[in-house]
XYZ file of N, CA, C and O in Angstrom:
608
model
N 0.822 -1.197 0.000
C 0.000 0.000 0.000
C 0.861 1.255 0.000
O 0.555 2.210 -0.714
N 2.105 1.272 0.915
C 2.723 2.473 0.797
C 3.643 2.831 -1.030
O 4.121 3.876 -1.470
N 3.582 1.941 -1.422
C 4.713 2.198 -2.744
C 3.488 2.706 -3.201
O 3.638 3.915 -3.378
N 1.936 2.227 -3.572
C 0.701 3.020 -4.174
C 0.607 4.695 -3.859
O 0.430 5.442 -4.821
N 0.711 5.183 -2.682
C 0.840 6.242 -1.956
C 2.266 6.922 -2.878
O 2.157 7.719 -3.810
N 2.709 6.733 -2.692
C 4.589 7.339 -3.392
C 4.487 7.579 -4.554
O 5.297 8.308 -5.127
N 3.042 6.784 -5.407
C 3.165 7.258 -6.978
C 1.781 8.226 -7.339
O 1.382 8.342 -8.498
N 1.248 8.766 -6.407
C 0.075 9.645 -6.503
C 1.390 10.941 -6.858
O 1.469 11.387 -8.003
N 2.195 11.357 -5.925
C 2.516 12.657 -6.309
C 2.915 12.590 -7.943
O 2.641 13.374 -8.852
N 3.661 11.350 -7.943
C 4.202 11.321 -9.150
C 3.657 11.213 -10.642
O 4.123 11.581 -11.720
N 2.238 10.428 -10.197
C 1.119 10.522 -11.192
C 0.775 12.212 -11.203
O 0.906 12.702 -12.325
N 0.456 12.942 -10.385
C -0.196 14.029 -10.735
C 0.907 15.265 -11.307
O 0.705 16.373 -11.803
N 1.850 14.687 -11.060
C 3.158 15.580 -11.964
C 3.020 15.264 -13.431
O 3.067 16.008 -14.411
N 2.838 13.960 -13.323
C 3.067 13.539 -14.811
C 1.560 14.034 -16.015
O 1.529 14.094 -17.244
N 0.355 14.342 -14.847
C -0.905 14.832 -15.659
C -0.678 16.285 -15.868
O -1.180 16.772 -16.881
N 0.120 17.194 -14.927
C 0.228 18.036 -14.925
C 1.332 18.457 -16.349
O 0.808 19.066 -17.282
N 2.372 18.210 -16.410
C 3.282 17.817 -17.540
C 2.318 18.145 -19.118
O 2.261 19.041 -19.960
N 1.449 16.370 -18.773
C 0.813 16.364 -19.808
C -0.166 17.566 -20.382
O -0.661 17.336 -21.485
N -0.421 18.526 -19.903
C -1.573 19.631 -19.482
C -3.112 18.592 -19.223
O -4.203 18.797 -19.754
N -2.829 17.699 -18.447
C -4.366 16.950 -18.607
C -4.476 17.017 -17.172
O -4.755 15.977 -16.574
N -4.294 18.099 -16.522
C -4.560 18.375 -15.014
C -5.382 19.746 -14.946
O -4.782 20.794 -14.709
N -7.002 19.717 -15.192
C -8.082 20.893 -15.195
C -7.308 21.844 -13.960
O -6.928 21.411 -12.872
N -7.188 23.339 -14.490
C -6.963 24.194 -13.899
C -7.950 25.582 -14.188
O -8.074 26.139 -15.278
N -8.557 25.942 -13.007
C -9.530 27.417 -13.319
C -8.824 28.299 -13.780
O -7.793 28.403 -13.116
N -8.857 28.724 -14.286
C -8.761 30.168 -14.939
C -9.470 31.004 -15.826
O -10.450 30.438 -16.311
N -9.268 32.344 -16.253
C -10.146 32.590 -16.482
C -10.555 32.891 -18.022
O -9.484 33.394 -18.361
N -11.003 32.916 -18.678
C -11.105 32.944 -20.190
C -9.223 32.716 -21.697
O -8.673 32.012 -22.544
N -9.186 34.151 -20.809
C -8.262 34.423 -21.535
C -6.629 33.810 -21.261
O -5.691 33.566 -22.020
N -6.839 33.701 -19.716
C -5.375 32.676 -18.963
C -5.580 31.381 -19.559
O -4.532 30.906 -19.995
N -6.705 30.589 -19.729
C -7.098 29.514 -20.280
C -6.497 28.763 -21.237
O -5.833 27.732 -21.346
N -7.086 29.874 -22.073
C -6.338 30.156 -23.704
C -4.701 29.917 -23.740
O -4.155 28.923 -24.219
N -4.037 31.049 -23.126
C -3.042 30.936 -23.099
C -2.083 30.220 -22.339
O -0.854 30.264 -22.298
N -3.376 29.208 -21.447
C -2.619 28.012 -21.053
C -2.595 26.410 -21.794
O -1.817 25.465 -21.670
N -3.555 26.570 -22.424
C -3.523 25.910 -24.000
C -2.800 25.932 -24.944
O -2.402 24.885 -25.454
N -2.503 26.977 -25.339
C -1.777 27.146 -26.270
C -0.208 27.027 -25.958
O 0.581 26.554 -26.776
N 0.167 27.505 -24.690
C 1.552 26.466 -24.528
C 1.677 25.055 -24.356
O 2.480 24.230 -24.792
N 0.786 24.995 -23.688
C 0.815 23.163 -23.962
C 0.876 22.904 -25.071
O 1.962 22.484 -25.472
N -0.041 23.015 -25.861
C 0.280 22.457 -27.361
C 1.599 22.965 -28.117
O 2.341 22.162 -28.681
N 1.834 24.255 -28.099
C 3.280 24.321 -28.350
C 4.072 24.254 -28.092
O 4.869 24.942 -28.730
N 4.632 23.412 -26.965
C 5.618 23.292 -26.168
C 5.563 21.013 -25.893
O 6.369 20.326 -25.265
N 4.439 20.608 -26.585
C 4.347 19.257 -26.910
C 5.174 18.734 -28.239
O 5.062 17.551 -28.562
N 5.803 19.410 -28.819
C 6.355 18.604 -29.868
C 5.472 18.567 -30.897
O 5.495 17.688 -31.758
N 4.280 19.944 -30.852
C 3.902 19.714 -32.009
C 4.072 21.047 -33.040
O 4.028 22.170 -32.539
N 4.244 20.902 -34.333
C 4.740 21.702 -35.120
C 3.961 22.920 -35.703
O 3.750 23.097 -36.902
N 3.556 23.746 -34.672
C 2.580 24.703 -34.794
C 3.579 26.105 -35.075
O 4.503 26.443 -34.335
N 3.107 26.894 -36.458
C 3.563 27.849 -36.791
C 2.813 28.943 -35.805
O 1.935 28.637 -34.998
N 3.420 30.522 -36.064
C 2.822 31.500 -35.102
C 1.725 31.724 -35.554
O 0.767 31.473 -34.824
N 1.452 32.339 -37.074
C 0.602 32.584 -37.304
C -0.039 31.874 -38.403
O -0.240 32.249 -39.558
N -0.327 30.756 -37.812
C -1.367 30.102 -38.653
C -2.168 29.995 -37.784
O -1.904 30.383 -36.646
N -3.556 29.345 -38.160
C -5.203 29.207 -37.764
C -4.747 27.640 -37.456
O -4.026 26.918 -38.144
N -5.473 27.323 -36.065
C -5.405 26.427 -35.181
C -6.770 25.916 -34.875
O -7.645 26.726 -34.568
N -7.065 24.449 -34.940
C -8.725 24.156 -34.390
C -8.183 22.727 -33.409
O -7.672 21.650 -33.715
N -8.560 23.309 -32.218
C -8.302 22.387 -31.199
C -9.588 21.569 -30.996
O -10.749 21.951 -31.140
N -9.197 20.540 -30.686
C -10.413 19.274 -30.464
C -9.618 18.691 -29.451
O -8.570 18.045 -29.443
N -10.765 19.285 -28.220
C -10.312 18.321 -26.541
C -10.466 16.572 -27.049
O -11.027 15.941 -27.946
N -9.926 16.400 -26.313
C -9.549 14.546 -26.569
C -9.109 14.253 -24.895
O -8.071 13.623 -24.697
N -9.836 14.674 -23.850
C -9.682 14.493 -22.559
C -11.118 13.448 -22.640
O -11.929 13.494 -23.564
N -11.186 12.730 -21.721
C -12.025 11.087 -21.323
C -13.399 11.647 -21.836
O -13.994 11.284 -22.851
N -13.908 12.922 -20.632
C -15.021 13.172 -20.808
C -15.855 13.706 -22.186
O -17.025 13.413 -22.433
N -14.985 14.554 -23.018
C -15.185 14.675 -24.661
C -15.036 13.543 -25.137
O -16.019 12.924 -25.543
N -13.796 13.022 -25.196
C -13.880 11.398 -26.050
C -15.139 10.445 -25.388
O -15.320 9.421 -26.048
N -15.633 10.526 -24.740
C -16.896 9.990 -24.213
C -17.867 10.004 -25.255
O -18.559 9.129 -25.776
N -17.718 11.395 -25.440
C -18.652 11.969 -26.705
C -18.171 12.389 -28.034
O -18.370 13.249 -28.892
N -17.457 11.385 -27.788
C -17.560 11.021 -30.056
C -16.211 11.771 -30.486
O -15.734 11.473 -31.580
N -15.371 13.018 -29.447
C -14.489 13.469 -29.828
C -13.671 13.482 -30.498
O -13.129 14.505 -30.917
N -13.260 11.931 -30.873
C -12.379 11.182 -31.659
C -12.928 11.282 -33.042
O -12.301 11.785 -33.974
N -13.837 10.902 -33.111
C -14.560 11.199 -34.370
C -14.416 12.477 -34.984
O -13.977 12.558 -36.131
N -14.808 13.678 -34.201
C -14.957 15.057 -34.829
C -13.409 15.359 -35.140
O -13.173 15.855 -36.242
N -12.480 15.142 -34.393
C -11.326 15.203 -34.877
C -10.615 14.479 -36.009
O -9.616 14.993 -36.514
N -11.090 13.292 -36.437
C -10.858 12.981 -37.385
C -11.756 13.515 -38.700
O -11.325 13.714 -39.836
N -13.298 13.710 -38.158
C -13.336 14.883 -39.102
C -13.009 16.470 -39.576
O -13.360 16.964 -40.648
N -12.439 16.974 -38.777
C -11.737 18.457 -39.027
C -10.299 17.869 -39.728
O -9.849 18.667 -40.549
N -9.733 17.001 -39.614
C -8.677 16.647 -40.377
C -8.999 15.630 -41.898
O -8.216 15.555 -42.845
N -9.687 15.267 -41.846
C -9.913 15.049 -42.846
C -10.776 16.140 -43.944
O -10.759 15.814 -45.130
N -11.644 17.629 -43.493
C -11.887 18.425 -44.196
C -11.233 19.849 -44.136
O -11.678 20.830 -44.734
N -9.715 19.831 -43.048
C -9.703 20.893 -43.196
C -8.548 21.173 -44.413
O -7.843 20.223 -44.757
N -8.419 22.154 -44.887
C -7.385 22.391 -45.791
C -5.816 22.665 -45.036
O -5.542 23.019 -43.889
N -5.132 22.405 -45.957
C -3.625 23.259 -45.434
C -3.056 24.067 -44.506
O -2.046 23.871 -43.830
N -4.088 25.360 -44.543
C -3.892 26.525 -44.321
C -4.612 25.957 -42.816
O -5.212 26.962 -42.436
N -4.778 25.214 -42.108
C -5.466 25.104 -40.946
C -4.878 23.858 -40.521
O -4.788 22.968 -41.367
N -4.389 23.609 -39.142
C -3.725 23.064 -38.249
C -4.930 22.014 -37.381
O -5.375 22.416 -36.306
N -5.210 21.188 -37.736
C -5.888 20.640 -36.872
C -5.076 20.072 -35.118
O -4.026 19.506 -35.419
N -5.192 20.070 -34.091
C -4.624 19.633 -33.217
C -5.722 18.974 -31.890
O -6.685 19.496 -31.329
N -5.090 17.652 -31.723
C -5.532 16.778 -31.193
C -5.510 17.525 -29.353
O -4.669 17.198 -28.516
N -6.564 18.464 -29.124
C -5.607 18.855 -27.418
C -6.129 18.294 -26.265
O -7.122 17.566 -26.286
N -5.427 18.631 -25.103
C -5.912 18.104 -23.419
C -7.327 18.497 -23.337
O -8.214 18.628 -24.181
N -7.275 18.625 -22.232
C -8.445 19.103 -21.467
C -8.649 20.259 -21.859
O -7.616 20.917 -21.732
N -9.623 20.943 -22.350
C -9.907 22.748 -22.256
C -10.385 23.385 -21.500
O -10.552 24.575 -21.766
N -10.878 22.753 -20.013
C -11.236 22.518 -18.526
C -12.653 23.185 -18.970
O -13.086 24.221 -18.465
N -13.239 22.524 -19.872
C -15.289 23.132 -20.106
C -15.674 21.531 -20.119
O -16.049 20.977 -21.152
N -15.532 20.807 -18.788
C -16.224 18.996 -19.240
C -17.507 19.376 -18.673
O -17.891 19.968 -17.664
N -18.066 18.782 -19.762
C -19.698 18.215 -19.351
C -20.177 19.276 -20.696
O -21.405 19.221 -20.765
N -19.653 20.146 -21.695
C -20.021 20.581 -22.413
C -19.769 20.095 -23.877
O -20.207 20.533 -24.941
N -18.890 19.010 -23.591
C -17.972 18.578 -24.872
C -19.105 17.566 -26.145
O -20.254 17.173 -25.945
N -18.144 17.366 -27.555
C -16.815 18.120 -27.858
C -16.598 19.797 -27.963
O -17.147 20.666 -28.640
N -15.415 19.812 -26.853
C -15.678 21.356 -27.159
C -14.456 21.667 -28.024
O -13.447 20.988 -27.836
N -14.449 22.362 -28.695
C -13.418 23.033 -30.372
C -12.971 24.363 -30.189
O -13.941 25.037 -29.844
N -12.083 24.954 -30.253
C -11.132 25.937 -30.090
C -10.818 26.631 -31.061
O -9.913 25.966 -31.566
N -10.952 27.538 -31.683
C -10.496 27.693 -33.245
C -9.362 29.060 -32.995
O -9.853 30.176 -32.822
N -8.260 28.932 -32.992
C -7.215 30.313 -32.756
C -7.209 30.831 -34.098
O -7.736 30.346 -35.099
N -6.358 32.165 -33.940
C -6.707 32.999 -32.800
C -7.526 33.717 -32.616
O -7.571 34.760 -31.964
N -8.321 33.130 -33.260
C -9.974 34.122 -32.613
C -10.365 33.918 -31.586
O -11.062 34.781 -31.053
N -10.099 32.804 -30.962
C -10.430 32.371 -29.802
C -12.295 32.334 -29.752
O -13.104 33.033 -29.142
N -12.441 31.275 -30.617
C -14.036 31.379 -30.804
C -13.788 29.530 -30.337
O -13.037 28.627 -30.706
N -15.015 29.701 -29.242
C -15.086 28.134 -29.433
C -16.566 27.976 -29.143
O -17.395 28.818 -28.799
N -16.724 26.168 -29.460
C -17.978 25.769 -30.140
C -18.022 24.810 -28.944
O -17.040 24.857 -28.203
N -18.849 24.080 -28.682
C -19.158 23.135 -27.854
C -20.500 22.358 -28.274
O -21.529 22.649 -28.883
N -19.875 21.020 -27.526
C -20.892 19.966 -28.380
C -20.757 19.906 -30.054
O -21.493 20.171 -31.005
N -19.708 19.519 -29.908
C -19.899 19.774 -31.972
C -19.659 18.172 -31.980
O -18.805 17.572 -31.328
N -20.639 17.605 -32.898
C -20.768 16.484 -33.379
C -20.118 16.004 -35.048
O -20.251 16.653 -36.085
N -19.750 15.318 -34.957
C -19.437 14.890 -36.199
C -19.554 15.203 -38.278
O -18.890 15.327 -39.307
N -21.267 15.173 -37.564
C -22.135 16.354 -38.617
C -22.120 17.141 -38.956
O -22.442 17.370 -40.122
N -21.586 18.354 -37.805
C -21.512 19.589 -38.209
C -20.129 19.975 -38.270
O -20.057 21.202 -38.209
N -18.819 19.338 -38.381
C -17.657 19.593 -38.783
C -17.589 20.308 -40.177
O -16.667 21.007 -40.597
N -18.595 20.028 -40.714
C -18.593 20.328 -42.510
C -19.343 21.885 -42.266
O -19.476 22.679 -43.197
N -19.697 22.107 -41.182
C -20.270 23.451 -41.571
C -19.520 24.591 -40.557
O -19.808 25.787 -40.500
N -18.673 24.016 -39.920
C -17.290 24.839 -38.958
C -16.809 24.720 -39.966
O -16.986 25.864 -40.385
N -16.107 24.011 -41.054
C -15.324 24.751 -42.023
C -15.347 24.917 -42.706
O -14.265 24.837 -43.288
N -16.585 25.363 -43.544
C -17.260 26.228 -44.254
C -17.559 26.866 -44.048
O -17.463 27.673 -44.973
N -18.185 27.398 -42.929
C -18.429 28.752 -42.978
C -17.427 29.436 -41.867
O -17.161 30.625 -42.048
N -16.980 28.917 -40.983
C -15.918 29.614 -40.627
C -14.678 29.460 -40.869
O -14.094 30.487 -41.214
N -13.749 28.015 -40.770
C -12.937 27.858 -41.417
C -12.241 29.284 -42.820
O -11.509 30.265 -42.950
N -13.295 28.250 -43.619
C -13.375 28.551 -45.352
C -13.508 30.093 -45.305
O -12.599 30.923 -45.331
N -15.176 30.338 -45.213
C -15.846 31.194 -45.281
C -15.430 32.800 -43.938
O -15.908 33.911 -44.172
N -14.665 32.585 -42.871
C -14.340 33.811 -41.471
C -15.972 33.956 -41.191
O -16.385 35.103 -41.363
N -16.781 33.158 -40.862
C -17.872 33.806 -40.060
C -18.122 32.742 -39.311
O -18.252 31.668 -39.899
N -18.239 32.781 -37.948
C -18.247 31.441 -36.890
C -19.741 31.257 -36.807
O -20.554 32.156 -36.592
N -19.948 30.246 -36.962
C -21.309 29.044 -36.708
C -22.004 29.576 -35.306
O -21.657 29.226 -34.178
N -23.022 30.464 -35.619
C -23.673 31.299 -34.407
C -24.340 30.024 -33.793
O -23.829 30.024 -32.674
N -25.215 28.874 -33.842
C -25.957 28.498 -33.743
C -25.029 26.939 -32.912
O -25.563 25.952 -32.404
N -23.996 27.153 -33.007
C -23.074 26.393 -31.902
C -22.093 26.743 -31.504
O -21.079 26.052 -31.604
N -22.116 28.281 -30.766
C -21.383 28.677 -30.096
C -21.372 28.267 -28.807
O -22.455 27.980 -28.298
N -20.416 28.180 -28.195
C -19.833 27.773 -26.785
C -20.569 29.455 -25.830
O -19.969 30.436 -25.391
N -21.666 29.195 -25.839
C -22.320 30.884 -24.916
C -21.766 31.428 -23.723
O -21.803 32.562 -23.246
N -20.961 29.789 -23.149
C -20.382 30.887 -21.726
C -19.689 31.862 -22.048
O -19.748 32.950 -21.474
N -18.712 31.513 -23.309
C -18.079 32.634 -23.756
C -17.981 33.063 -25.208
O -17.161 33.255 -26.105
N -19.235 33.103 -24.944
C -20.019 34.000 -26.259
C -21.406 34.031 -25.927
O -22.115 33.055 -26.176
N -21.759 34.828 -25.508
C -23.188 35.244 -24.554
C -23.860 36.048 -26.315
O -24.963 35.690 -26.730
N -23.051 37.030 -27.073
C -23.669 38.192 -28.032
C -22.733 37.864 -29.563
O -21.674 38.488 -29.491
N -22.802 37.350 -30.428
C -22.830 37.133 -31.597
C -21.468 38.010 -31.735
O -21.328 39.152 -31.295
N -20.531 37.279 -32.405
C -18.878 37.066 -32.538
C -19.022 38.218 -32.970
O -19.987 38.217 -33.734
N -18.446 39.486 -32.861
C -17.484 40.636 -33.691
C -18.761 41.723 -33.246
O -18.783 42.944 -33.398
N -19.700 40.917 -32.707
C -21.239 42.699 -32.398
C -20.929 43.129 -31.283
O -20.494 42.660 -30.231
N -21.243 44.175 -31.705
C -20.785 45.092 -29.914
C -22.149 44.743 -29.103
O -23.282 44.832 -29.577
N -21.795 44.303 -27.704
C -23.003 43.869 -27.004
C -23.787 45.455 -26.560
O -23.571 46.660 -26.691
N -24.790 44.547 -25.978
C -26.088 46.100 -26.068
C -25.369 46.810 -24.628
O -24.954 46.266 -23.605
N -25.413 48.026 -24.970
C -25.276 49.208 -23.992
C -25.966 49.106 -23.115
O -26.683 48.113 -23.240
N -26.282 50.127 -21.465
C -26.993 50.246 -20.689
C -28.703 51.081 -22.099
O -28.630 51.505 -23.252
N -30.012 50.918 -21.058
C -30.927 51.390 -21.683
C -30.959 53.342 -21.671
O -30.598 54.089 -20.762
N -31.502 53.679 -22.970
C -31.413 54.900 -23.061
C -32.207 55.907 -21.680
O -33.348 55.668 -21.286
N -31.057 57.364 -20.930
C -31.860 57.765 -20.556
C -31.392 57.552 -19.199
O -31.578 58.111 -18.119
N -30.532 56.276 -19.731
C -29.619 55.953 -18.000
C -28.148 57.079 -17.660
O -27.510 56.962 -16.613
């Protein structure tokens, strides 16, 4: 029992490492705690190219994750980086999708609708209103949200 005990710290170093250890933060720390993980994994991500992350943590792969990622790689073009990532610490909303650097993400995206993330946003620059991730996107990508009411 004690050698079991001796490999907890060492397991949670090694999730931590992996970035597959959920950490709060807050929108934008998030992001940019994502995005070193993935670039700092050995994978061959230019600066400025367009990035579409697909969580592949238990609770997304639960839900088909594997799948949608093999479909964004199989429709996306060149010019777009598909990447297989950790946790994006949003479980229970998944698959949730990442698209840099707009930092627009989608949640619950199924298999089906891979063909219309990159078409119309991908392809087309206008993100798929109708499966946006709302915690963080409450008001329609690029609109200025509504002001206080007139008079205030």
């Amino acid at each position: 029992m004690g050698w079991a005990l001796s490999l907890v710290p060492k397991a949670q170093g090694l999730f931590e490492n992996l970035g597959l250890y959920a950490r709060t933060y807050s929108h934008d720390k998030k992001i940019a705690y994502i995005y070193q993980n993935v670039k700092y994994k050995n994978m061959k991500i230019q600066e400025s190219s367009r990035r579409v992350l697909v969580c592949q943590n238990r609770t997304c792969r639960k839900q088909s994750a594997a799948k949608v990622l093999v479909a964004f790689q199989k429709l996306s073009g060149a010019e777009v980086e598909v990447v297989a990532s950790s946790c994006l610490g949003q479980c229970g909303s998944g698959p949730m999708v990442l698209v840099l650097p707009e930092k627009v993400w989608y949640s619950g995206v199924s298999e089906s609708e891979v063909a219309a993330i990159t078409e119309q946003h991908l392809r087309g620059g206008k993100p798929v209103e109708r499966m946006l991730y709302r915690k963080f996107h409450r008001h329609s990508v690029g609109a200025v949200p509504p002001g206080p009411p007139a008079g205030i």
